[in-house]
PDB file of C-alpha atoms and ligand atoms in Angstrom:
ATOM      1  CA  MET A  30      86.494 -22.420-110.808  1.00 67.00           C
ATOM      2  CA  ASN A  31      87.852 -18.912-111.422  1.00 78.00           C
ATOM      3  CA  ARG A  32      85.765 -15.820-110.761  1.00 82.00           C
ATOM      4  CA  GLU A  33      85.111 -14.936-114.400  1.00 80.00           C
ATOM      5  CA  LEU A  34      83.917 -18.447-115.210  1.00 78.00           C
ATOM      6  CA  LEU A  35      81.685 -18.421-112.164  1.00 82.00           C
ATOM      7  CA  ARG A  36      80.299 -15.020-113.145  1.00 81.00           C
ATOM      8  CA  GLN A  37      79.526 -16.270-116.675  1.00 80.00           C
ATOM      9  CA  LEU A  38      77.836 -19.364-115.292  1.00 79.00           C
ATOM     10  CA  LEU A  39      75.681 -17.316-112.911  1.00 82.00           C
ATOM     11  CA  LEU A  40      74.648 -14.977-115.718  1.00 80.00           C
ATOM     12  CA  TYR A  41      73.760 -17.984-117.824  1.00 79.00           C
ATOM     13  CA  TYR A  42      71.611 -19.509-115.076  1.00 81.00           C
ATOM     14  CA  GLN A  43      70.027 -16.125-114.466  1.00 78.00           C
ATOM     15  CA  ASP A  44      69.173 -15.977-118.145  1.00 75.00           C
ATOM     16  CA  LEU A  45      67.439 -19.340-117.802  1.00 81.00           C
ATOM     17  CA  GLY A  46      65.292 -17.905-115.019  1.00 76.00           C
ATOM     18  CA  ILE A  47      67.114 -19.728-112.239  1.00 81.00           C
ATOM     19  CA  GLN A  48      67.207 -17.303-109.299  1.00 70.00           C
ATOM     20  CA  THR A  49      68.763 -19.422-106.610  1.00 72.00           C
ATOM     21  CA  LEU A  50      71.291 -22.198-106.822  1.00 70.00           C
ATOM     22  CA  TYR A  51      71.019 -25.192-104.555  1.00 67.00           C
ATOM     23  CA  ARG A  52      74.192 -27.063-103.868  1.00 62.00           C
ATOM     24  CA  ARG A  53      74.350 -30.786-103.632  1.00 58.00           C
ATOM     25  CA  GLY A  54      74.296 -31.928-100.027  1.00 50.00           C
ATOM     26  CA  PRO A  55      71.879 -32.587 -97.212  1.00 49.00           C
ATOM     27  CA  ALA A  56      68.298 -31.645 -98.062  1.00 46.00           C
ATOM     28  CA  GLN A  57      67.380 -28.143 -97.061  1.00 44.00           C
ATOM     29  CA  THR A  58      64.413 -26.076 -98.089  1.00 45.00           C
ATOM     30  CA  THR A  59      66.308 -22.795 -98.005  1.00 44.00           C
ATOM     31  CA  PRO A  60      70.033 -22.376 -98.489  1.00 44.00           C
ATOM     32  CA  SER A  61      71.921 -21.060 -95.492  1.00 42.00           C
ATOM     33  CA  PRO A  62      72.635 -17.300 -95.768  1.00 42.00           C
ATOM     34  CA  PRO A  63      76.402 -17.402 -96.494  1.00 41.00           C
ATOM     35  CA  GLN A  64      75.858 -19.965 -99.237  1.00 41.00           C
ATOM     36  CA  ALA A  65      72.969 -18.031-100.744  1.00 41.00           C
ATOM     37  CA  ALA A  66      75.015 -14.841-100.705  1.00 39.00           C
ATOM     38  CA  ALA A  67      77.885 -16.590-102.435  1.00 40.00           C
ATOM     39  CA  THR A  68      75.842 -18.100-105.225  1.00 42.00           C
ATOM     40  CA  ARG A  69      73.056 -15.632-105.913  1.00 38.00           C
ATOM     41  CA  PRO A  70      73.697 -13.388-108.916  1.00 39.00           C
ATOM     42  CA  GLU A  71      74.528  -9.833-107.880  1.00 36.00           C
ATOM     43  CA  THR A  72      72.511  -8.117-110.580  1.00 36.00           C
ATOM     44  CA  PRO A  73      68.702  -8.031-110.530  1.00 34.00           C
ATOM     45  CA  PRO A  74      67.054 -10.874-112.427  1.00 34.00           C
ATOM     46  CA  LEU A  75      66.562 -10.309-116.127  1.00 35.00           C
ATOM     47  CA  SER A  76      62.939 -10.360-117.044  1.00 35.00           C
ATOM     48  CA  ASP A  77      61.855 -12.407-120.007  1.00 41.00           C
ATOM     49  CA  PRO A  78      62.366 -10.019-122.941  1.00 36.00           C
ATOM     50  CA  VAL A  79      59.024 -11.039-124.403  1.00 40.00           C
ATOM     51  CA  PRO A  80      56.175 -11.612-121.976  1.00 40.00           C
ATOM     52  CA  ALA A  81      54.458 -14.944-122.343  1.00 45.00           C
ATOM     53  CA  GLN A  82      51.500 -13.970-124.496  1.00 46.00           C
ATOM     54  CA  PRO A  83      49.516 -16.159-126.809  1.00 47.00           C
ATOM     55  CA  TYR A  84      50.718 -15.910-130.359  1.00 47.00           C
ATOM     56  CA  GLU A  85      50.444 -17.856-133.541  1.00 44.00           C
ATOM     57  CA  ALA A  86      53.486 -20.022-134.064  1.00 40.00           C
ATOM     58  CA  GLY A  87      55.159 -19.188-137.331  1.00 38.00           C
ATOM     59  CA  LEU A  88      53.984 -15.592-137.378  1.00 33.00           C
ATOM     60  CA  PHE A  89      57.330 -14.568-136.052  1.00 36.00           C
ATOM     61  CA  GLU A  90      60.463 -16.446-135.301  1.00 37.00           C
ATOM     62  CA  SER A  91      61.150 -17.334-131.719  1.00 40.00           C
ATOM     63  CA  THR A  92      64.352 -15.967-130.266  1.00 45.00           C
ATOM     64  CA  PRO A  93      66.503 -18.856-129.154  1.00 47.00           C
ATOM     65  CA  SER A  94      67.523 -19.128-125.523  1.00 49.00           C
ATOM     66  CA  SER A  95      71.214 -18.721-124.833  1.00 58.00           C
ATOM     67  CA  PRO A  96      73.265 -21.606-126.159  1.00 64.00           C
ATOM     68  CA  SER A  97      73.844 -24.213-123.505  1.00 80.00           C
ATOM     69  CA  HIS A  98      77.359 -25.170-122.532  1.00 90.00           C
ATOM     70  CA  GLU A  99      76.287 -28.510-121.116  1.00 97.00           C
ATOM     71  CA  SER A 100      74.851 -31.787-122.344  1.00 98.00           C
ATOM     72  CA  LEU A 101      72.090 -33.856-120.773  1.00 98.00           C
ATOM     73  CA  ALA A 102      74.802 -36.173-119.454  1.00 98.00           C
ATOM     74  CA  ASP A 103      76.425 -33.217-117.656  1.00 98.00           C
ATOM     75  CA  ILE A 104      73.099 -32.296-116.060  1.00 98.00           C
ATOM     76  CA  LEU A 105      72.444 -35.897-115.030  1.00 98.00           C
ATOM     77  CA  ALA A 106      75.911 -36.053-113.480  1.00 98.00           C
ATOM     78  CA  ASP A 107      75.217 -32.838-111.582  1.00 98.00           C
ATOM     79  CA  ILE A 108      71.948 -34.248-110.229  1.00 98.00           C
ATOM     80  CA  GLY A 109      73.883 -37.237-108.928  1.00 98.00           C
ATOM     81  CA  ASP A 110      72.260 -38.858-105.919  1.00 98.00           C
ATOM     82  CA  CYS A 111      70.270 -35.696-105.342  1.00 98.00           C
ATOM     83  CA  THR A 112      68.982 -34.733-101.910  1.00 98.00           C
ATOM     84  CA  ARG A 113      68.339 -31.052-102.692  1.00 98.00           C
ATOM     85  CA  CYS A 114      64.650 -31.248-101.836  1.00 98.00           C
ATOM     86  CA  ARG A 115      62.476 -33.397 -99.559  1.00 98.00           C
ATOM     87  CA  LEU A 116      61.194 -35.513-102.453  1.00 98.00           C
ATOM     88  CA  HIS A 117      64.398 -37.556-102.354  1.00 98.00           C
ATOM     89  CA  GLN A 118      63.128 -39.217 -99.174  1.00 98.00           C
ATOM     90  CA  GLY A 119      60.423 -41.271-100.865  1.00 98.00           C
ATOM     91  CA  ARG A 120      62.004 -42.058-104.206  1.00 98.00           C
ATOM     92  CA  THR A 121      63.278 -45.345-105.519  1.00 98.00           C
ATOM     93  CA  LYS A 122      64.838 -43.992-108.713  1.00 98.00           C
ATOM     94  CA  ILE A 123      65.418 -40.506-110.053  1.00 99.00           C
ATOM     95  CA  VAL A 124      63.463 -40.061-113.282  1.00 99.00           C
ATOM     96  CA  PHE A 125      65.624 -37.724-115.314  1.00 99.00           C
ATOM     97  CA  GLY A 126      63.967 -37.973-118.720  1.00 99.00           C
ATOM     98  CA  ALA A 127      64.155 -40.143-121.810  1.00 98.00           C
ATOM     99  CA  GLY A 128      64.270 -39.908-125.551  1.00 98.00           C
ATOM    100  CA  ASN A 129      66.153 -38.074-128.211  1.00 98.00           C
ATOM    101  CA  GLU A 130      68.602 -35.436-126.947  1.00 98.00           C
ATOM    102  CA  LYS A 131      68.332 -33.670-130.320  1.00 98.00           C
ATOM    103  CA  SER A 132      64.541 -33.782-130.480  1.00 98.00           C
ATOM    104  CA  PRO A 133      62.819 -30.703-131.901  1.00 98.00           C
ATOM    105  CA  LEU A 134      59.929 -31.448-129.512  1.00 98.00           C
ATOM    106  CA  VAL A 135      59.985 -31.932-125.744  1.00 99.00           C
ATOM    107  CA  PHE A 136      57.058 -33.041-123.579  1.00 99.00           C
ATOM    108  CA  VAL A 137      57.080 -31.910-119.963  1.00 99.00           C
ATOM    109  CA  GLY A 138      54.951 -33.704-117.372  1.00 98.00           C
ATOM    110  CA  GLU A 139      54.591 -33.158-113.646  1.00 98.00           C
ATOM    111  CA  GLY A 140      56.558 -35.799-111.792  1.00 98.00           C
ATOM    112  CA  PRO A 141      57.088 -39.547-111.643  1.00 98.00           C
ATOM    113  CA  GLY A 142      54.302 -41.887-110.494  1.00 98.00           C
ATOM    114  CA  ALA A 143      54.739 -45.330-108.955  1.00 98.00           C
ATOM    115  CA  GLU A 144      55.694 -47.123-112.160  1.00 98.00           C
ATOM    116  CA  GLU A 145      58.109 -44.368-113.221  1.00 98.00           C
ATOM    117  CA  ASP A 146      59.700 -44.364-109.763  1.00 98.00           C
ATOM    118  CA  ALA A 147      60.252 -48.124-109.972  1.00 98.00           C
ATOM    119  CA  GLN A 148      61.711 -48.071-113.497  1.00 98.00           C
ATOM    120  CA  GLY A 149      63.499 -44.726-113.485  1.00 98.00           C
ATOM    121  CA  LEU A 150      61.789 -43.789-116.756  1.00 98.00           C
ATOM    122  CA  PRO A 151      59.188 -41.106-117.465  1.00 98.00           C
ATOM    123  CA  PHE A 152      55.629 -41.910-118.543  1.00 98.00           C
ATOM    124  CA  VAL A 153      55.772 -45.685-118.474  1.00 98.00           C
ATOM    125  CA  GLY A 154      52.570 -46.256-116.464  1.00 98.00           C
ATOM    126  CA  ARG A 155      48.961 -45.898-117.604  1.00 98.00           C
ATOM    127  CA  ALA A 156      49.262 -42.171-118.299  1.00 98.00           C
ATOM    128  CA  GLY A 157      52.432 -42.928-120.212  1.00 98.00           C
ATOM    129  CA  GLN A 158      50.705 -45.453-122.437  1.00 98.00           C
ATOM    130  CA  LEU A 159      48.080 -42.869-123.234  1.00 98.00           C
ATOM    131  CA  LEU A 160      50.780 -40.292-123.972  1.00 98.00           C
ATOM    132  CA  THR A 161      52.447 -42.717-126.396  1.00 98.00           C
ATOM    133  CA  GLN A 162      49.093 -43.273-128.113  1.00 97.00           C
ATOM    134  CA  MET A 163      48.457 -39.541-128.247  1.00 97.00           C
ATOM    135  CA  ILE A 164      51.831 -38.835-129.835  1.00 98.00           C
ATOM    136  CA  GLU A 165      51.993 -41.739-132.253  1.00 98.00           C
ATOM    137  CA  GLY A 166      48.264 -41.908-133.034  1.00 97.00           C
ATOM    138  CA  THR A 167      47.960 -38.203-133.799  1.00 97.00           C
ATOM    139  CA  ALA A 168      51.152 -38.210-135.836  1.00 98.00           C
ATOM    140  CA  ARG A 169      50.006 -41.197-137.882  1.00 98.00           C
ATOM    141  CA  LYS A 170      46.621 -39.613-138.584  1.00 97.00           C
ATOM    142  CA  GLU A 171      48.352 -36.434-139.697  1.00 97.00           C
ATOM    143  CA  GLY A 172      50.748 -38.285-141.979  1.00 98.00           C
ATOM    144  CA  ILE A 173      53.793 -37.554-139.831  1.00 98.00           C
ATOM    145  CA  PRO A 174      55.938 -40.625-139.207  1.00 95.00           C
ATOM    146  CA  LEU A 175      56.859 -40.227-135.542  1.00 98.00           C
ATOM    147  CA  LYS A 176      57.687 -42.654-132.778  1.00 98.00           C
ATOM    148  CA  ARG A 177      57.755 -41.775-129.115  1.00 98.00           C
ATOM    149  CA  GLU A 178      61.511 -42.545-128.972  1.00 98.00           C
ATOM    150  CA  GLN A 179      62.127 -39.681-131.388  1.00 98.00           C
ATOM    151  CA  VAL A 180      60.908 -37.009-128.977  1.00 98.00           C
ATOM    152  CA  TYR A 181      62.219 -36.143-125.511  1.00 99.00           C
ATOM    153  CA  ILE A 182      60.059 -36.591-122.425  1.00 99.00           C
ATOM    154  CA  CYS A 183      60.738 -35.362-118.911  1.00 99.00           C
ATOM    155  CA  ASN A 184      59.053 -33.915-115.833  1.00 98.00           C
ATOM    156  CA  VAL A 185      59.177 -30.815-113.655  1.00 98.00           C
ATOM    157  CA  VAL A 186      60.331 -32.819-110.613  1.00 98.00           C
ATOM    158  CA  LYS A 187      62.551 -35.864-110.952  1.00 99.00           C
ATOM    159  CA  CYS A 188      61.486 -37.739-107.808  1.00 99.00           C
ATOM    160  CA  ARG A 189      58.046 -39.153-107.053  1.00 98.00           C
ATOM    161  CA  PRO A 190      55.981 -37.014-104.683  1.00 98.00           C
ATOM    162  CA  PRO A 191      54.386 -39.005-101.840  1.00 98.00           C
ATOM    163  CA  ASP A 192      50.955 -40.387-102.822  1.00 97.00           C
ATOM    164  CA  ASN A 193      51.394 -38.692-106.201  1.00 97.00           C
ATOM    165  CA  ARG A 194      50.559 -35.324-104.692  1.00 98.00           C
ATOM    166  CA  THR A 195      51.227 -32.174-106.714  1.00 98.00           C
ATOM    167  CA  PRO A 196      54.814 -30.942-106.277  1.00 98.00           C
ATOM    168  CA  LEU A 197      55.050 -28.015-103.828  1.00 98.00           C
ATOM    169  CA  PRO A 198      56.318 -24.626-105.008  1.00 97.00           C
ATOM    170  CA  ASP A 199      59.730 -25.002-103.335  1.00 98.00           C
ATOM    171  CA  GLU A 200      60.182 -28.475-104.838  1.00 98.00           C
ATOM    172  CA  MET A 201      59.294 -27.101-108.261  1.00 98.00           C
ATOM    173  CA  GLU A 202      61.749 -24.271-107.853  1.00 98.00           C
ATOM    174  CA  ILE A 203      64.598 -26.461-106.641  1.00 98.00           C
ATOM    175  CA  CYS A 204      64.150 -29.232-109.200  1.00 98.00           C
ATOM    176  CA  GLY A 205      63.011 -26.815-111.908  1.00 98.00           C
ATOM    177  CA  GLN A 206      66.613 -25.719-112.433  1.00 98.00           C
ATOM    178  CA  PHE A 207      67.294 -29.140-113.931  1.00 98.00           C
ATOM    179  CA  LEU A 208      64.272 -28.930-116.222  1.00 98.00           C
ATOM    180  CA  PHE A 209      65.370 -25.488-117.431  1.00 98.00           C
ATOM    181  CA  ARG A 210      68.876 -26.749-118.056  1.00 98.00           C
ATOM    182  CA  GLN A 211      67.554 -29.789-119.941  1.00 98.00           C
ATOM    183  CA  LEU A 212      65.449 -27.541-122.149  1.00 98.00           C
ATOM    184  CA  ALA A 213      68.386 -25.209-122.737  1.00 98.00           C
ATOM    185  CA  ALA A 214      70.615 -28.160-123.651  1.00 98.00           C
ATOM    186  CA  ILE A 215      68.094 -29.622-126.102  1.00 98.00           C
ATOM    187  CA  ARG A 216      66.770 -26.307-127.432  1.00 98.00           C
ATOM    188  CA  PRO A 217      63.726 -27.849-129.097  1.00 98.00           C
ATOM    189  CA  LYS A 218      61.652 -26.084-131.704  1.00 98.00           C
ATOM    190  CA  ALA A 219      58.640 -26.412-129.388  1.00 98.00           C
ATOM    191  CA  ILE A 220      57.689 -27.618-125.921  1.00 98.00           C
ATOM    192  CA  CYS A 221      54.424 -29.309-124.990  1.00 98.00           C
ATOM    193  CA  ALA A 222      53.469 -28.686-121.354  1.00 98.00           C
ATOM    194  CA  LEU A 223      51.281 -31.494-120.049  1.00 98.00           C
ATOM    195  CA  GLY A 224      48.987 -30.175-117.344  1.00 98.00           C
ATOM    196  CA  ALA A 225      48.972 -27.354-114.841  1.00 97.00           C
ATOM    197  CA  THR A 226      52.241 -28.103-113.068  1.00 98.00           C
ATOM    198  CA  ALA A 227      54.301 -28.050-116.256  1.00 98.00           C
ATOM    199  CA  ALA A 228      52.475 -24.921-117.424  1.00 98.00           C
ATOM    200  CA  ARG A 229      53.119 -23.217-114.088  1.00 97.00           C
ATOM    201  CA  ALA A 230      56.792 -24.157-114.153  1.00 98.00           C
ATOM    202  CA  LEU A 231      57.339 -22.776-117.646  1.00 98.00           C
ATOM    203  CA  LEU A 232      54.947 -19.847-117.916  1.00 98.00           C
ATOM    204  CA  ASP A 233      54.404 -17.055-115.484  1.00 85.00           C
ATOM    205  CA  ARG A 234      50.625 -17.273-115.718  1.00 90.00           C
ATOM    206  CA  LYS A 235      47.923 -17.991-113.231  1.00 86.00           C
ATOM    207  CA  GLU A 236      45.194 -19.409-115.465  1.00 94.00           C
ATOM    208  CA  GLY A 237      44.410 -23.099-115.441  1.00 96.00           C
ATOM    209  CA  VAL A 238      44.929 -25.549-118.287  1.00 98.00           C
ATOM    210  CA  THR A 239      41.377 -25.120-119.579  1.00 97.00           C
ATOM    211  CA  LYS A 240      42.153 -21.444-120.228  1.00 97.00           C
ATOM    212  CA  LEU A 241      45.731 -21.877-121.446  1.00 98.00           C
ATOM    213  CA  ARG A 242      45.417 -24.908-123.682  1.00 98.00           C
ATOM    214  CA  GLY A 243      45.365 -24.633-127.435  1.00 97.00           C
ATOM    215  CA  ASN A 244      47.393 -21.399-127.552  1.00 96.00           C
ATOM    216  CA  TRP A 245      51.066 -20.764-127.994  1.00 98.00           C
ATOM    217  CA  TYR A 246      53.152 -19.188-125.255  1.00 98.00           C
ATOM    218  CA  ARG A 247      56.877 -19.002-124.869  1.00 98.00           C
ATOM    219  CA  TRP A 248      59.566 -20.130-122.511  1.00 98.00           C
ATOM    220  CA  ARG A 249      62.840 -18.306-123.169  1.00 97.00           C
ATOM    221  CA  GLY A 250      61.758 -17.745-126.726  1.00 98.00           C
ATOM    222  CA  ILE A 251      60.769 -21.355-127.376  1.00 98.00           C
ATOM    223  CA  PRO A 252      57.079 -21.838-128.310  1.00 98.00           C
ATOM    224  CA  VAL A 253      55.122 -23.693-125.634  1.00 98.00           C
ATOM    225  CA  MET A 254      51.797 -25.423-126.176  1.00 98.00           C
ATOM    226  CA  VAL A 255      49.821 -26.245-123.054  1.00 98.00           C
ATOM    227  CA  THR A 256      47.493 -29.210-123.088  1.00 98.00           C
ATOM    228  CA  TYR A 257      45.802 -31.598-120.659  1.00 98.00           C
ATOM    229  CA  HIS A 258      47.862 -34.056-118.683  1.00 98.00           C
ATOM    230  CA  PRO A 259      47.197 -37.629-119.870  1.00 98.00           C
ATOM    231  CA  SER A 260      46.217 -38.661-116.303  1.00 97.00           C
ATOM    232  CA  TYR A 261      43.389 -36.144-116.485  1.00 97.00           C
ATOM    233  CA  LEU A 262      42.272 -37.620-119.793  1.00 97.00           C
ATOM    234  CA  LEU A 263      42.144 -41.092-118.276  1.00 96.00           C
ATOM    235  CA  ARG A 264      39.246 -40.102-116.006  1.00 94.00           C
ATOM    236  CA  PRO A 265      35.963 -41.188-117.608  1.00 91.00           C
ATOM    237  CA  TYR A 266      34.221 -37.832-117.031  1.00 90.00           C
ATOM    238  CA  ASN A 267      36.884 -35.930-118.951  1.00 88.00           C
ATOM    239  CA  GLN A 268      36.313 -37.525-122.326  1.00 86.00           C
ATOM    240  CA  ASN A 269      35.467 -34.213-124.026  1.00 91.00           C
ATOM    241  CA  ALA A 270      38.911 -32.955-123.145  1.00 96.00           C
ATOM    242  CA  LYS A 271      40.440 -35.786-125.161  1.00 95.00           C
ATOM    243  CA  ARG A 272      39.359 -34.279-128.440  1.00 95.00           C
ATOM    244  CA  GLU A 273      40.809 -30.944-127.374  1.00 97.00           C
ATOM    245  CA  ALA A 274      44.102 -32.574-126.399  1.00 97.00           C
ATOM    246  CA  TRP A 275      44.237 -34.241-129.796  1.00 97.00           C
ATOM    247  CA  ASP A 276      43.666 -30.844-131.437  1.00 97.00           C
ATOM    248  CA  ASP A 277      46.467 -29.291-129.391  1.00 98.00           C
ATOM    249  CA  LEU A 278      48.826 -32.085-130.291  1.00 98.00           C
ATOM    250  CA  LYS A 279      47.952 -31.770-133.958  1.00 98.00           C
ATOM    251  CA  LYS A 280      48.964 -28.102-133.828  1.00 98.00           C
ATOM    252  CA  VAL A 281      52.253 -28.922-132.129  1.00 98.00           C
ATOM    253  CA  LEU A 282      53.156 -31.731-134.508  1.00 98.00           C
ATOM    254  CA  HIS A 283      52.449 -29.668-137.617  1.00 98.00           C
ATOM    255  CA  TYR A 284      54.389 -26.728-136.250  1.00 98.00           C
ATOM    256  CA  VAL A 285      57.402 -28.867-135.428  1.00 98.00           C
ATOM    257  CA  TYR A 286      57.466 -31.395-138.247  1.00 98.00           C
ATOM    258  CA  ASP A 287      55.913 -29.726-141.313  1.00 96.00           C
TER     259      ASP A 287
HETATM  260  N1  LIG B  26      52.795 -38.400-114.811  1.00 95.55           N
HETATM  261  C1  LIG B  26      53.745 -37.464-115.001  1.00 95.55           C
HETATM  262  O1  LIG B  26      53.517 -36.277-114.871  1.00 95.55           O
HETATM  263  N2  LIG B  26      54.945 -37.867-115.336  1.00 95.55           N
HETATM  264  C2  LIG B  26      55.276 -39.147-115.506  1.00 95.55           C
HETATM  265  O2  LIG B  26      56.414 -39.422-115.809  1.00 95.55           O
HETATM  266  C3  LIG B  26      54.265 -40.112-115.308  1.00 95.55           C
HETATM  267  C4  LIG B  26      53.026 -39.715-114.973  1.00 95.55           C
HETATM  268 FE1  LIG B  27      66.708 -33.517-106.302  1.00 95.55          FE
HETATM  269 FE2  LIG B  27      64.707 -32.966-107.945  1.00 95.55          FE
HETATM  270 FE3  LIG B  27      64.701 -35.221-106.586  1.00 95.55          FE
HETATM  271 FE4  LIG B  27      64.285 -32.915-105.329  1.00 95.55          FE
HETATM  272  S1  LIG B  27      62.955 -33.848-106.893  1.00 95.55           S
HETATM  273  S2  LIG B  27      65.636 -34.565-104.641  1.00 95.55           S
HETATM  274  S3  LIG B  27      65.649 -31.558-106.482  1.00 95.55           S
HETATM  275  S4  LIG B  27      66.155 -34.634-108.181  1.00 95.55           S
END
């Protein structure tokens, strides 16, 4: 790749919020110094031009993120048989994402569970069934004909964390580059962040889901709605949260499909 092309690519990644590039190869938590020096953008990181603040969707237009030069297939090919972080050690299948590449709505979860790891598909276990119900049930009630296949669904990390633990910050950073590139390739009208991990990956905010949910934020100009993760809603003592999740979803669906 010539220098100018490389420079453009680094600026593009920088614009997506990717600070460090991890090359394919043996797993390492931090890139070795010469490699880091060669791939890290020279200029200071661009800050998000608009801080992630709650706002009412529709009050002003979101500024689109820079147009992506790559397709989901390109990103999948780049992931390859990825060993960039330690999560590769326990995985059966990489769970890249599924659904409509041109979807105006993308759901982002945390990471694959056992069933997802076995099938290589996101949200196919119990939480996944609930997510399907949430999407299709809410849409039907609101008079919006929508099937799960029509949206795009993916996760912050693509390999199953051991014992379904929460992904660690370095794993989120390393694998997050793929999520950011997926979102830039799809450029949906809105993103729905399911749970704290997705919210943390997309928004630079410290509050938990209970605080963040129900409001609009932005990732690279794209409106983001935070709501509860379906796994959380499956626990019997969290039944009140279900109604709130349905409310959040209603807002998202009307914003995207009205
Ligand atoms: N939980 C997630 O966060 N993602 C999945 O794909 C399945 C369960
Ligand atoms: Fe690669 Fe992501 Fe899997 Fe880590 S979680 S090995 S970065 S695909």
